[in-house]
Amino acid sequence: MTDTNKMDMIGAINAALHDAMTEDETVLVLGEEVGDKQEGGVMGVTKGLSTKFGTDRVKSTPISEQAIIGAAIGAAVGGYKPVAEIMLMNFIAVPMDMIFNHAAKLRFMSGGQTNVPIVIRTMTGSGFSTGGQHSDYLEAWFAHTPGMKVVAPSNPDDAYGLMRSAIDDPDPVLFIEHLPSYWTPGEVTKQRIPIGKARVAREGTDITLVGHSLTVGQGLAAAEELAKDGISMEVIDLRSIAPWDKEAVLSSARKTGRVIVAHEAVKEHGIGAEIASVVNENLWGELKGPARRIGSAFCPVPFSKPLEEAFAPNAAKIGAMAKDMMG
Amino acid sequence: MTDTNKMDMIGAINAALHDAMTEDETVLVLGEEVGDKQEGGVMGVTKGLSTKFGTDRVKSTPISEQAIIGAAIGAAVGGYKPVAEIMLMNFIAVPMDMIFNHAAKLRFMSGGQTNVPIVIRTMTGSGFSTGGQHSDYLEAWFAHTPGMKVVAPSNPDDAYGLMRSAIDDPDPVLFIEHLPSYWTPGEVTKQRIPIGKARVAREGTDITLVGHSLTVGQGLAAAEELAKDGISMEVIDLRSIAPWDKEAVLSSARKTGRVIVAHEAVKEHGIGAEIASVVNENLWGELKGPARRIGSAFCPVPFSKPLEEAFAPNAAKIGAMAKDMMG
Amino acid sequence: MSNYPKPDNETLLEIYRTANLIKQNDERIIKLMMAGKLVMPYYSPRGQEIIPSAVSASLEDDDYICTIYRGLHDMLAKGFPLDEMWAELAGRETGTCKGKGGPMHLTCPERGMMVTTGIVGSSMPIATGLGWAAKLDGKNRVSVANFGDGAANIGAFHESLNMAALYELPVIFICQNNRYAEHTSFDDSSKVETISIRAEGYGMPGVTVNGNDPDEMYGAAKVAIDRARAGEGPTLIEATTFRFNGHLLGESGAYMDKDLYAQAQADDPMPILRKRLVDEGIASEDEIAAIEADITARIDAAQKAAFDAPFPDVIELKRDVYAEEID
Amino acid sequence: MSNYPKPDNETLLEIYRTANLIKQNDERIIKLMMAGKLVMPYYSPRGQEIIPSAVSASLEDDDYICTIYRGLHDMLAKGFPLDEMWAELAGRETGTCKGKGGPMHLTCPERGMMVTTGIVGSSMPIATGLGWAAKLDGKNRVSVANFGDGAANIGAFHESLNMAALYELPVIFICQNNRYAEHTSFDDSSKVETISIRAEGYGMPGVTVNGNDPDEMYGAAKVAIDRARAGEGPTLIEATTFRFNGHLLGESGAYMDKDLYAQAQADDPMPILRKRLVDEGIASEDEIAAIEADITARIDAAQKAAFDAPFPDVIELKRDVYAEEID
Ligand SMILES: Cc1ncc(C[n+]2csc(CCOP(=O)(O)OP(=O)(O)O)c2C)c(N)n1
Ligand SMILES: Cc1ncc(C[n+]2csc(CCOP(=O)(O)OP(=O)(O)O)c2C)c(N)n1
Ligand SMILES: [Mg+2]
Ligand SMILES: [Mg+2]
């Protein structure tokens, strides 16, 4: 581990895993390719862990997603804190039973006798021409699942802090890593970031943009442009999707009276629908218009570059909607 | 097949399968227990089919949900129209990859060269003390999946008509059967019901209740009670969840100015969020308040009777919210 | 099999005691269900009593087991407290899961009864993870996965056995082959004649034994458990047996092969073992009767306490979803 | 294996022609990727050319195949049109999937190339369904499922092989064992020495052959294909081979066993077969050179046509999601 505080997302998550495993020997890591013999993860996120902590605690697995999550659940029920990797978010459909019917429910169904303190790391995000089965955002499925928590850092500092909190958390946490942001460096303070707390990434007074992962940076870029036209956009980085920070969103919305929720998942039935509904339900009369939503086009992720670009949200789409809402 | 038009949901779906298989020999049926040797399905929905159409066309399968959906997809790509059963909706998490990454996407990813005309039948619904893994509603996952269609009949006539349309449909359709409604009889006209078209189950002028499956009957019961207090509630039976009938919902909402969306899935991130958001986005200024939502409590389905009853929506909760919205 | 260690007289009597508890408990449940006093889906283990009774003879309290909806026999053999079990079945707040789990999710970590699942196949990946935890603990603990013949055809079986073998985990996979999965006969779910033949494909030992024979079952389990404790890895044991009350209590049983059923009844292991105890002079008729009477009294007490206890309060819907109560 | 039918000279030459097309095509793609002219994730089949070339010698145009991200060799051997393939790789509207699918989802139903998937293991259940379709058609068509050694550890493998065996479907499961799954060696993913050993657990024949040897590969495939056509059911063929360009183009390859890699390079099947053709007088050096030159010219033409074609219009995001265009 390097001492400097400038890290990219890969380094930050790696440091968080490293620190957690050092401090607590019940923390485990498992998943495909995670061992150093396999180069420490396809993107190197788990590099060094198996060498340092041994292959009993760091298990590079066969391609067996159901067994990966199942093993994590079992080890968790047996007193450990496994961090399981499902390489890409699309593959999370494979162990969906393990997550939905088991990890999320065992605490409740056992009346609190058992719990499942696992972290499921997964990466996703379009932009690398990987086509229809490699870059979907599915956070809404898990936000709709009682018992699950979901976090999605947009920068290295949050990645470190949220990973530490996710590992500490006594319940299952889905940790979504935005692949195209992996190499963007940032200061890492190594502070824990509480799950459920959003961050105001930029203050503003006219309109509120609620984003996470990709859409935070896009929101900031859009805000920069809008400022030139005298429009002041506040950008909120959710950081946690389940639970999400109602207080932060509502208080910003109360101030600005206008809300856009933006995410890379397809718009329809995305988390923007829930957030917009809650905003509308709570602030009716105080808003200048209904909360609106931006998401990807309602289709599988396309391969061809011009289509892939048109598919996802971007700063221009956010800016255009903001202007439209300003009337 | 009986000639009378009075049938319960089981009989109606059975008749639809029977008629479709008679008219079109490419229609197939597969799933656990579906053959007559196994008594024609755990609830008898597929009774008689294997005897009449043979075990080449009606495959009673091993417990292998991934292979069931995979085999259905393969047969569909090969020119057939399989109706696959996933016994209970919770088990649909098992073949989620097959549905989400394959059935829903092959048409798009192949540029329209292949398509997947399958129907996935599944049943669900709380009320039988089956606990946390046997009665969830997960329609929101599939409504959030481009390429999937989702229907959910609330009565035998719709069950017959939607099943025929689902089988005709050139794309994958999830067909949700509400278990507690299985034995409620109704007139069956044997007309196809178009996918994407809602039905006004009761007309009203003060408030609109949008429901499907369980919540349609609850809405009608609530409307009956509200009428005694002089409140006129319109009840819309969505019938199709994806695509859902925006026109029907918006035109009712325009008339009443008040909307409640009710479903048995947990409220948070349920389809009510999308529908409410669309209503609010489109009818801002015409509404008397924000569209509101009723769903199950945010927890796994509990076993104990008093908890199970408190968990789900009911007519009283709908009525209370309606009164609250009437001010 | 002749090499298997044999149970001594004391052990044999203990096996009977456990098996009789299972049998009486089952009979009592059925009686109360018939009387409408217990309402739940019930998957009777009648006929399969010997398997867990003989397995548990070599298990310690802190060994782990995972079982399925048809698992009361496994749990009772593992020492599941009767009072908490009955209270749970009755949906009371004094139940082991506070009434939230019900019969399909009974859990009792103090007795190593970690997970009960209603999803076919899912006991295996989780038990694999418990095996990993046990190995990390270094206390020679073992983990037992119980499942049915039908479950041997689902993907989770494959992934779990491969992973457990690869990591040489102390897991004993016990396939209770009762010839049927719901209404599907073993012969209709696979081409193979034994499940144990599959063990070779994972590089682990596999045996098929008569699960109703206490000698064979005890011997095979002891060898596998000793092997696991010695760090030599997992074993697949296929224990042949029969379920006398069909899949789900209340079914017709019409799908069952009549000869097979009659033969199984004739081979009922309970009277056979009872007679053997007397014949071999291991216990007198009076001693056995006293044991049985004692069990009856325990069940009486548990039943009474259960029905005297209160139902859980609806606030419980907000508890145990996460560690912190939902507000 | 000595009993296997041997390819005649004409067939051997045809195998070389196909394999050379695969090799040249691969080399051209890599060249263009290095030059930054093609941007996509690329999983090179270099080293595995003989397998599909020898298999396809016994396949008809209307036989079905399913393959995976590493599948260009399988597709070209099946007769995938070069022009449409190149246009697809270049993301053009003239691509076989209109540019929407990309390299991981190439599809060409006219040549029986039904599904290409990026999800490990998922080719098998779908190919099983195509086998069902083929059987229903009654035209002695067969269905081939291609997959890797890593995929043999995932649940879908298990379910598919069991189902195909149970229904005696005309499916040939071809496991291309190239010793690595991403960076995980075959030895680190399972305890077994061959994948084919698992066939017995499903009651189907299983063989391991040297996939790089045209005689063995042709013979094993022909026996399996003939068997399938004759209605005798599925076969599992494990074809040993090696991938020369690692998992994903651009990787370091540092994880690979150096000796294994060197040996594989020395055993490169392409120069060996070429030399054999000349040595055995099957074709002269000049004839082979002419064949190769012809292939080069075809690739030149396909490449040029691809890059001259337009990109798809963004309207395509609304097409092929469903049969009807989204409005
Ligand atoms: C994934 C999944 N598919 C289907 C079911 C429905 N189901 C419940 S029990 C059962 C049969 C299981 O048979 P087996 O494994 O032999 O166990 P047994 O009931 O005979 O003890 C089925 C199909 C389920 N619970 N989970
Ligand atoms: C379900 C799933 N898990 C993980 C991956 C990531 N992944 C892509 S290829 C691959 C390795 C597959 O190896 P193998 O089956 O041997 O095929 P090969 O690439 O060697 O041809 C993995 C793990 C995936 N695509 N799908
Ligand atoms: Mg069984
Ligand atoms: Mg491989």
PDB file of C-alpha atoms and ligand atoms in Angstrom, chain B residues 32-33 63 65 87 91 94 134, chain C residues 48 68-70 118-120 147-151 154 178 180-182 243 247, ligand 1:
ATOM      1  CA  GLU B  32     -41.908 -28.932 -13.304  1.00  0.00           C
ATOM      2  CA  GLU B  33     -44.902 -31.201 -12.737  1.00  0.00           C
ATOM      3  CA  ILE B  63     -35.966 -29.211 -11.119  1.00  0.00           C
ATOM      4  CA  GLU B  65     -35.079 -23.638 -13.763  1.00  0.00           C
ATOM      5  CA  MET B  87     -43.749 -22.723 -10.350  1.00  0.00           C
ATOM      6  CA  PHE B  91     -38.048 -19.244  -7.999  1.00  0.00           C
ATOM      7  CA  VAL B  94     -32.974 -18.843 -10.233  1.00  0.00           C
ATOM      8  CA  HIS B 134     -43.012 -18.324  -1.672  1.00  0.00           C
TER       9      HIS B 134
ATOM     10  CA  GLN C  48     -37.106 -40.597   6.575  1.00  0.00           C
ATOM     11  CA  ILE C  68     -34.908 -27.696   3.522  1.00  0.00           C
ATOM     12  CA  TYR C  69     -38.687 -27.265   3.864  1.00  0.00           C
ATOM     13  CA  ARG C  70     -38.847 -31.032   4.463  1.00  0.00           C
ATOM     14  CA  GLY C 118     -37.646 -23.366   0.749  1.00  0.00           C
ATOM     15  CA  ILE C 119     -35.685 -23.008  -2.483  1.00  0.00           C
ATOM     16  CA  VAL C 120     -34.683 -26.355  -3.937  1.00  0.00           C
ATOM     17  CA  PHE C 147     -31.329 -31.997   0.151  1.00  0.00           C
ATOM     18  CA  GLY C 148     -33.554 -34.215  -1.937  1.00  0.00           C
ATOM     19  CA  ASP C 149     -33.171 -36.305  -5.059  1.00  0.00           C
ATOM     20  CA  GLY C 150     -34.891 -33.615  -7.105  1.00  0.00           C
ATOM     21  CA  ALA C 151     -32.381 -31.041  -5.899  1.00  0.00           C
ATOM     22  CA  ILE C 154     -30.294 -28.140 -10.129  1.00  0.00           C
ATOM     23  CA  ASN C 178     -37.060 -40.514  -1.362  1.00  0.00           C
ATOM     24  CA  TYR C 180     -39.981 -38.359  -5.670  1.00  0.00           C
ATOM     25  CA  ALA C 181     -39.585 -34.651  -6.161  1.00  0.00           C
ATOM     26  CA  GLU C 182     -43.092 -33.264  -5.704  1.00  0.00           C
ATOM     27  CA  ARG C 243     -41.722 -40.215   2.183  1.00  0.00           C
ATOM     28  CA  HIS C 247     -44.939 -34.134  -0.993  1.00  0.00           C
TER      29      HIS C 247
HETATM   30  C1  LIG E   1     -35.842 -23.616  -7.202  1.00  0.00           C
HETATM   31  C2  LIG E   1     -37.117 -24.285  -6.828  1.00  0.00           C
HETATM   32  N1  LIG E   1     -37.847 -24.861  -7.798  1.00  0.00           N
HETATM   33  C3  LIG E   1     -39.012 -25.466  -7.493  1.00  0.00           C
HETATM   34  C4  LIG E   1     -39.477 -25.514  -6.216  1.00  0.00           C
HETATM   35  C5  LIG E   1     -40.798 -26.187  -5.888  1.00  0.00           C
HETATM   36  N2  LIG E   1     -40.541 -27.411  -5.157  1.00  0.00           N
HETATM   37  C6  LIG E   1     -40.589 -27.461  -3.820  1.00  0.00           C
HETATM   38  S1  LIG E   1     -40.160 -28.951  -3.233  1.00  0.00           S
HETATM   39  C7  LIG E   1     -39.892 -29.565  -4.768  1.00  0.00           C
HETATM   40  C8  LIG E   1     -39.469 -30.981  -4.948  1.00  0.00           C
HETATM   41  C9  LIG E   1     -38.133 -31.251  -4.378  1.00  0.00           C
HETATM   42  O1  LIG E   1     -37.874 -32.607  -4.395  1.00  0.00           O
HETATM   43  P1  LIG E   1     -36.625 -33.235  -3.671  1.00  0.00           P
HETATM   44  O2  LIG E   1     -35.432 -32.419  -3.908  1.00  0.00           O
HETATM   45  O3  LIG E   1     -36.576 -34.654  -4.084  1.00  0.00           O
HETATM   46  O4  LIG E   1     -36.955 -33.128  -2.121  1.00  0.00           O
HETATM   47  P2  LIG E   1     -38.160 -33.805  -1.299  1.00  0.00           P
HETATM   48  O5  LIG E   1     -39.287 -32.824  -1.296  1.00  0.00           O
HETATM   49  O6  LIG E   1     -38.499 -35.085  -1.967  1.00  0.00           O
HETATM   50  O7  LIG E   1     -37.644 -33.999   0.076  1.00  0.00           O
HETATM   51  C10 LIG E   1     -40.148 -28.603  -5.731  1.00  0.00           C
HETATM   52  C11 LIG E   1     -40.041 -28.809  -7.175  1.00  0.00           C
HETATM   53  C12 LIG E   1     -38.689 -24.880  -5.234  1.00  0.00           C
HETATM   54  N3  LIG E   1     -39.070 -24.843  -3.947  1.00  0.00           N
HETATM   55  N4  LIG E   1     -37.518 -24.291  -5.560  1.00  0.00           N
END
